mmCIF file of C-alpha atoms in Angstrom:
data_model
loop_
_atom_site.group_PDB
_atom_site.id
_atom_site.type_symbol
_atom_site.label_atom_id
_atom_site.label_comp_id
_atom_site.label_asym_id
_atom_site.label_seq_id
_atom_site.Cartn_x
_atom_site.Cartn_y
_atom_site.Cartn_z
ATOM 1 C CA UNK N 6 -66.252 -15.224 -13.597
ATOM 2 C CA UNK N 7 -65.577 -15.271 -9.967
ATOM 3 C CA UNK N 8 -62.634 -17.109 -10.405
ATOM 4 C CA UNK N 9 -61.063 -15.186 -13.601
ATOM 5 C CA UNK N 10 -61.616 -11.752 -11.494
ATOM 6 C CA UNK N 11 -59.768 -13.519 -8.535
ATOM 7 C CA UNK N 12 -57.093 -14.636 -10.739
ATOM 8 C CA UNK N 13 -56.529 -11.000 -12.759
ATOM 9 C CA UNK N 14 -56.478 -9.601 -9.474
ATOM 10 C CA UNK N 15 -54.200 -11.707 -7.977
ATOM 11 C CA UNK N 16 -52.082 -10.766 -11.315
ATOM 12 C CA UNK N 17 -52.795 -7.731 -10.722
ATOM 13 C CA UNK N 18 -51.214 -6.961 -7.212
ATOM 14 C CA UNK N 19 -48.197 -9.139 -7.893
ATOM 15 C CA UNK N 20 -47.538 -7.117 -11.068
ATOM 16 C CA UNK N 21 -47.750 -3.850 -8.657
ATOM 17 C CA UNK N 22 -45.337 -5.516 -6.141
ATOM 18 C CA UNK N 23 -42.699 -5.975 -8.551
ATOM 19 C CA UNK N 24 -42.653 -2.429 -10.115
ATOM 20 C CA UNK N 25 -42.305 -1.448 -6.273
ATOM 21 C CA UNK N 26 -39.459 -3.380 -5.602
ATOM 22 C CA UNK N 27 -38.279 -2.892 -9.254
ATOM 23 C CA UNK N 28 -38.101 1.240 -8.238
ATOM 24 C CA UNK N 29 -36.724 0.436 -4.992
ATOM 25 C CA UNK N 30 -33.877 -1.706 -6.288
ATOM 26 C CA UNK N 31 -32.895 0.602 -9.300
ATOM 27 C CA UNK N 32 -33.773 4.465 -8.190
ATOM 28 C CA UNK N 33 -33.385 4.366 -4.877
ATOM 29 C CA UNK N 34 -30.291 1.736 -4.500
ATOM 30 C CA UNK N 35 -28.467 1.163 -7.766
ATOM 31 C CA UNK N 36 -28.813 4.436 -9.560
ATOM 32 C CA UNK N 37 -27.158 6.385 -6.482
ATOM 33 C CA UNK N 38 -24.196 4.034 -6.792
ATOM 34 C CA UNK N 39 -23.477 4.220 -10.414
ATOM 35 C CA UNK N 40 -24.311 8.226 -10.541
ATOM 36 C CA UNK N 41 -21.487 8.658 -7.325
ATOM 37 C CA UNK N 42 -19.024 6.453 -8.942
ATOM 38 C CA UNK N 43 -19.537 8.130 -12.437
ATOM 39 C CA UNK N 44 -19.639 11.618 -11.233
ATOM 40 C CA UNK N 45 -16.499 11.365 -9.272
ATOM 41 C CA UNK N 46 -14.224 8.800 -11.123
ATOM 42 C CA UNK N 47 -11.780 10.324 -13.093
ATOM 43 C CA UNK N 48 -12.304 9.346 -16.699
ATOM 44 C CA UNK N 49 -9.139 9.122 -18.536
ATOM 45 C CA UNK N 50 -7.849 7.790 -21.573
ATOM 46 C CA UNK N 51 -11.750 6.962 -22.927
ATOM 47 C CA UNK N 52 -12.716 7.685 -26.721
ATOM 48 C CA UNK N 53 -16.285 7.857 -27.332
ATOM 49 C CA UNK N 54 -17.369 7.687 -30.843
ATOM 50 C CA UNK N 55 -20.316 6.241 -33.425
ATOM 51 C CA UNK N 56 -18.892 4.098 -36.028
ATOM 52 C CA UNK N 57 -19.701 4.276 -40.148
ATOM 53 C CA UNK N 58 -21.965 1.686 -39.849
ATOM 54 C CA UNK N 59 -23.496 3.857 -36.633
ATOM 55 C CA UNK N 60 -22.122 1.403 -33.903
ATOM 56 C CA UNK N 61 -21.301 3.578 -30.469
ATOM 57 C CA UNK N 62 -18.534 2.029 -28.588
ATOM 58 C CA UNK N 63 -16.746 3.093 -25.556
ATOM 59 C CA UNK N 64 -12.833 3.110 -26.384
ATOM 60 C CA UNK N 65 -10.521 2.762 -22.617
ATOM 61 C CA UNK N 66 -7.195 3.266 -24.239
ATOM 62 C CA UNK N 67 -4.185 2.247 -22.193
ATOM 63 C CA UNK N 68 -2.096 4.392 -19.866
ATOM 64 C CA UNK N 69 0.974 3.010 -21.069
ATOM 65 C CA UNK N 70 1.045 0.689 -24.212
ATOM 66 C CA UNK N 71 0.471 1.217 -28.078
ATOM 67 C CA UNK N 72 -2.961 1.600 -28.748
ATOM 68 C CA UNK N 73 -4.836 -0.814 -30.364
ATOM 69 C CA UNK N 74 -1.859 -3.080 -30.552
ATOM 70 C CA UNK N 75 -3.864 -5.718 -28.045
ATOM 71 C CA UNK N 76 -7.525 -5.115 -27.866
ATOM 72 C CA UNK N 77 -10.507 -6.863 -25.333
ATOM 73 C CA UNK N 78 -13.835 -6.261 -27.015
ATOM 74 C CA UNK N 79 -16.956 -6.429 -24.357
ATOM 75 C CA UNK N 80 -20.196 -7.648 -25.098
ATOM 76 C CA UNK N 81 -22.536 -6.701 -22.095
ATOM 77 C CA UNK N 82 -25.849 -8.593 -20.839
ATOM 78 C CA UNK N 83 -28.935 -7.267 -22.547
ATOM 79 C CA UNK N 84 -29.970 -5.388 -19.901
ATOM 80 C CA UNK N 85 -28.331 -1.401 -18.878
ATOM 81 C CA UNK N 86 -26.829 0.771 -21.141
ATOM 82 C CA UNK N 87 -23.010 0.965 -21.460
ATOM 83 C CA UNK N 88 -22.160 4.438 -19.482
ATOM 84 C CA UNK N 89 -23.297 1.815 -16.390
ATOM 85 C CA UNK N 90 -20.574 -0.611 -16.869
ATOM 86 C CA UNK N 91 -17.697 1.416 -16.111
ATOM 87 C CA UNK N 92 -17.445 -0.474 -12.940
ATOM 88 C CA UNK N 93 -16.617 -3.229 -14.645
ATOM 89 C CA UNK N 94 -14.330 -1.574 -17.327
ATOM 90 C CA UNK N 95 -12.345 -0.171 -14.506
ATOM 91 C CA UNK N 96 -12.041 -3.695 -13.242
ATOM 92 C CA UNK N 97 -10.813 -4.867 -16.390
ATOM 93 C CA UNK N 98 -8.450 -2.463 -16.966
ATOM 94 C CA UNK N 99 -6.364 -3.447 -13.928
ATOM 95 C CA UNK N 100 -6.005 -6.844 -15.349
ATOM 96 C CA UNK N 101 -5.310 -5.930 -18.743
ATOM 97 C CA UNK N 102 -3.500 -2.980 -18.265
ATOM 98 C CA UNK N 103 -1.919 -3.098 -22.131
ATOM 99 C CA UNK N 104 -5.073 -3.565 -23.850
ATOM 100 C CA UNK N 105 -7.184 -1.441 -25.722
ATOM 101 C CA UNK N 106 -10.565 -2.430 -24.358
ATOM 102 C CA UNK N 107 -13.575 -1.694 -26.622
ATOM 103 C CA UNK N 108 -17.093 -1.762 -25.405
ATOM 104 C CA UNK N 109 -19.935 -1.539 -28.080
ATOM 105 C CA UNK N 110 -23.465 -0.608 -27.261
ATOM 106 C CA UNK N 111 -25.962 -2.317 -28.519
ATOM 107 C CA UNK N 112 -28.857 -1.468 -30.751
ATOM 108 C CA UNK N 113 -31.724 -0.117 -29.245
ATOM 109 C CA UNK N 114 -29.888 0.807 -26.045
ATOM 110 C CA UNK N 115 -28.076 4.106 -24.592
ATOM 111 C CA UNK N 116 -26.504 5.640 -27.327
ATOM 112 C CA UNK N 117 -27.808 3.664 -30.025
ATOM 113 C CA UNK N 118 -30.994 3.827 -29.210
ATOM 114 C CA UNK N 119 -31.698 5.664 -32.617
ATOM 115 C CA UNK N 120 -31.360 2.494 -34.188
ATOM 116 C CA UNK N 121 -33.722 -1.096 -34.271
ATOM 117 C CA UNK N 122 -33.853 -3.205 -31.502
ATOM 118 C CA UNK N 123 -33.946 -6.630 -32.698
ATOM 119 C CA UNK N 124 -31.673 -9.653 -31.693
ATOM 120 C CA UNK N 125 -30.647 -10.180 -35.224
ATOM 121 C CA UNK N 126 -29.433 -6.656 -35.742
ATOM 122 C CA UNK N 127 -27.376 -6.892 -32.391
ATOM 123 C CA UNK N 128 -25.609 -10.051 -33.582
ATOM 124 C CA UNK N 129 -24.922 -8.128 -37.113
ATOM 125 C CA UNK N 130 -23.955 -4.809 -36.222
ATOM 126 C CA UNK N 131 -21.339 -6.555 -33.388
ATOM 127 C CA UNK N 132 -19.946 -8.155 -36.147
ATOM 128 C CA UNK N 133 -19.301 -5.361 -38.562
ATOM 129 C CA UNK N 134 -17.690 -3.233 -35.855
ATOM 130 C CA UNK N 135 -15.234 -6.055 -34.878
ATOM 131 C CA UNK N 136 -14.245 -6.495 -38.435
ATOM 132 C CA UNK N 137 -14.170 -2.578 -38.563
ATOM 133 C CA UNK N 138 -11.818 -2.316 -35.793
ATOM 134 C CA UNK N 139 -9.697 -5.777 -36.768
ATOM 135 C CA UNK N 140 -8.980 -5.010 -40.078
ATOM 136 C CA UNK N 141 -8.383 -1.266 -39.908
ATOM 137 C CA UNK N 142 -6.449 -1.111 -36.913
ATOM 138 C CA UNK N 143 -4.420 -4.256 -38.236
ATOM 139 C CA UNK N 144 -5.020 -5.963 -34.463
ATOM 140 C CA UNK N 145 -3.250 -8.873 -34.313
ATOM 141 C CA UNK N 146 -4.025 -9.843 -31.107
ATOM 142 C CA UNK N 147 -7.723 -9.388 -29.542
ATOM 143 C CA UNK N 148 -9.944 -11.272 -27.296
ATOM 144 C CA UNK N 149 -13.818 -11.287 -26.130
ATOM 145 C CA UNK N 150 -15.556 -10.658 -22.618
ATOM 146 C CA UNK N 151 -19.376 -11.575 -22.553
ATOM 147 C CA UNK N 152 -21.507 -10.850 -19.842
ATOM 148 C CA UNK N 153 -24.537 -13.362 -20.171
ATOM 149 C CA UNK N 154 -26.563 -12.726 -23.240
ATOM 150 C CA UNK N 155 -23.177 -11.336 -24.201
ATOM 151 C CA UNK N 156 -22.115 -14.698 -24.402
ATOM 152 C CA UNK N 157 -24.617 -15.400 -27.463
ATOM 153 C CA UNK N 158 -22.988 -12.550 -29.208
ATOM 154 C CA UNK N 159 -19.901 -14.052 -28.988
ATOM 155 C CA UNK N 160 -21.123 -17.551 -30.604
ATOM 156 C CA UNK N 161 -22.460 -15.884 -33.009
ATOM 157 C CA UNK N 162 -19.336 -14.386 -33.989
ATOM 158 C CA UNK N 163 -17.072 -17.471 -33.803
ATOM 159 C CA UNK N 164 -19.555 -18.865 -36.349
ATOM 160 C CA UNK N 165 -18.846 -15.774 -38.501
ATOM 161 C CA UNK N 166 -15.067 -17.475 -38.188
ATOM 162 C CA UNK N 167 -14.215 -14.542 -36.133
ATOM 163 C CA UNK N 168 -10.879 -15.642 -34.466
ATOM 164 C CA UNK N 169 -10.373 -14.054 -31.121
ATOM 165 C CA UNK N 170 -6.910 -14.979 -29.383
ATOM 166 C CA UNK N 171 -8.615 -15.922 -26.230
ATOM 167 C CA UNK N 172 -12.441 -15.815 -24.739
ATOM 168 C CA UNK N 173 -13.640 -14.663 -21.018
ATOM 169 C CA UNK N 174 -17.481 -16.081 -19.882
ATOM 170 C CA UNK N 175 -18.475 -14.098 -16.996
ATOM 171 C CA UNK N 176 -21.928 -15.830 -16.041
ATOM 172 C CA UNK N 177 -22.531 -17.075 -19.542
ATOM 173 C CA UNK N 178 -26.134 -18.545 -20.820
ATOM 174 C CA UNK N 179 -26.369 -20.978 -23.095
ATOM 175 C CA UNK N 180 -30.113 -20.563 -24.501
ATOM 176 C CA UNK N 181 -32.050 -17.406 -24.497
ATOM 177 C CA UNK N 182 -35.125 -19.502 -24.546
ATOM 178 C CA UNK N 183 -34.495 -20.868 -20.712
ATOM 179 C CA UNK N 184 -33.228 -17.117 -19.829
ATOM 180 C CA UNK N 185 -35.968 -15.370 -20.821
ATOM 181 C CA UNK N 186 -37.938 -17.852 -18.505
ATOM 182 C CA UNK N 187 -35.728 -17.085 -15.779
ATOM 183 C CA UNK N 188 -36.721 -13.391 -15.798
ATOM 184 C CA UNK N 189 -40.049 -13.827 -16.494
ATOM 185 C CA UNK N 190 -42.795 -13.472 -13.486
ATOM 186 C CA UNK N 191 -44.173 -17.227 -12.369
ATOM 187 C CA UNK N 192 -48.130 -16.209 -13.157
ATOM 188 C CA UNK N 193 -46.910 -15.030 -16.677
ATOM 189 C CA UNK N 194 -45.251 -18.159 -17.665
ATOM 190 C CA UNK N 195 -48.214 -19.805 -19.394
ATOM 191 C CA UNK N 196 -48.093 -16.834 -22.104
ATOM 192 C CA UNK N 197 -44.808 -18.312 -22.467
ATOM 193 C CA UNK N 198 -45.762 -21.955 -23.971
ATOM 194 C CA UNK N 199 -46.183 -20.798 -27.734
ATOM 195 C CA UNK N 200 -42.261 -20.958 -27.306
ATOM 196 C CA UNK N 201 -41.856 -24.270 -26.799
ATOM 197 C CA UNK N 202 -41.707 -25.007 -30.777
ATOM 198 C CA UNK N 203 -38.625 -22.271 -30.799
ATOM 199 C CA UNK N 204 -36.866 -23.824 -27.749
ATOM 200 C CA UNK N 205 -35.557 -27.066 -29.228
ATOM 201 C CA UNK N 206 -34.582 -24.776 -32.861
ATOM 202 C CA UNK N 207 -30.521 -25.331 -32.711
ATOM 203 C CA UNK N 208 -30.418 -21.811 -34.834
ATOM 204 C CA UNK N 209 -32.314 -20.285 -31.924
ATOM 205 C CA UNK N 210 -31.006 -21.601 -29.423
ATOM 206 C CA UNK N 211 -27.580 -20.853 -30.810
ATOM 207 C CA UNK N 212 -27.937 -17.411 -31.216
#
């Protein structure tokens, strides 16, 4: 018993650490920097609307170019909501200055948080808005930017036969299984073996 109320408390006090430093990193460091840039960036040119099949997506229309006649579609890492990334859009849209970028929010998050959180209803409802906006905008020409577990959404797709013109990685993982152990704390690992039996599942570990 001695031993067990060592351990728990040992648990315990690293648990506390990392909501400190958790705070610390996100109210006290991050969420300054995205509420300055936010507040006093000049949004322009931005759409923001929920879709038939309730999708919300973040539309950055170009400054210059027909809309919608080129379009990037982002699929963000499954962590933040999208109203953080603009950063990033901004980024984007100084490299693909005639695009239409679109930026989807998933499920369970920001917007959409009305709606289920599940991995399977990500990878769905990203693939009815793409067909939503490829077939009834006509785009001819479209391609994909995936930010880590944004990267799953994308394989998904291509096995859907989506076609994109061209695809961007931006720190891409390749199993969700070995990602979830990255994130997860050392002393909570061993909660972690019933997955085994799912890591080594190709459907899994595609998705």
């Amino acid at each position: 018993m001695k031993i067990l109320r060592k351990f728990l408390f040992i648990v315990y006090i690293y648990q506390f650490i990392s909501i400190i430093v958790h705070f610390i990193k996100e109210k006290l460091l991050l969420f300054p920097l995205y509420t300055q840039y936010i507040s006093t960036e000049n949004i322009e040119n931005i759409e923001t609307i929920y879709l038939e099949n309730d999708c919300y997506v973040n539309i950055f229309f170009p400054e210059r170019e027909e809309r919608f006649k080129k379009c990037l579609f982002i699929f963000n890492d499954f962590s933040g909501n999208a109203n953080t990334k603009y950063l990033l859009v901004r980024q984007l849209q100084k490299i693909f200055n005639s695009f239409t970028i679109i930026q989807l929010e998933y499920p369970g998050f920001g917007q959409s948080f009305h709606q289920t959180l599940t991995i399977s209803n990500i990878m769905n409802t990203c693939w009815e808005t793409i067909n939503v906006f490829v077939v009834e905008k006509n785009i001819q020409y479209y391609g994909f930017f995936s930010e880590r577990f944004g990267s799953c959404v994308v394989s998904y797709l291509l096995e859907k036969q989506l076609k994109p013109n061209f695809i961007l990685y931006y720190n891409p993982i390749y199993s969700l299984y070995h990602s979830s152990l990255e994130i997860v704390p050392i002393l909570f690992k061993i909660f972690m073996f019933p997955l085994i039996f799912w890591n080594n599942n190709d459907n899994h570990q595609n998705i």
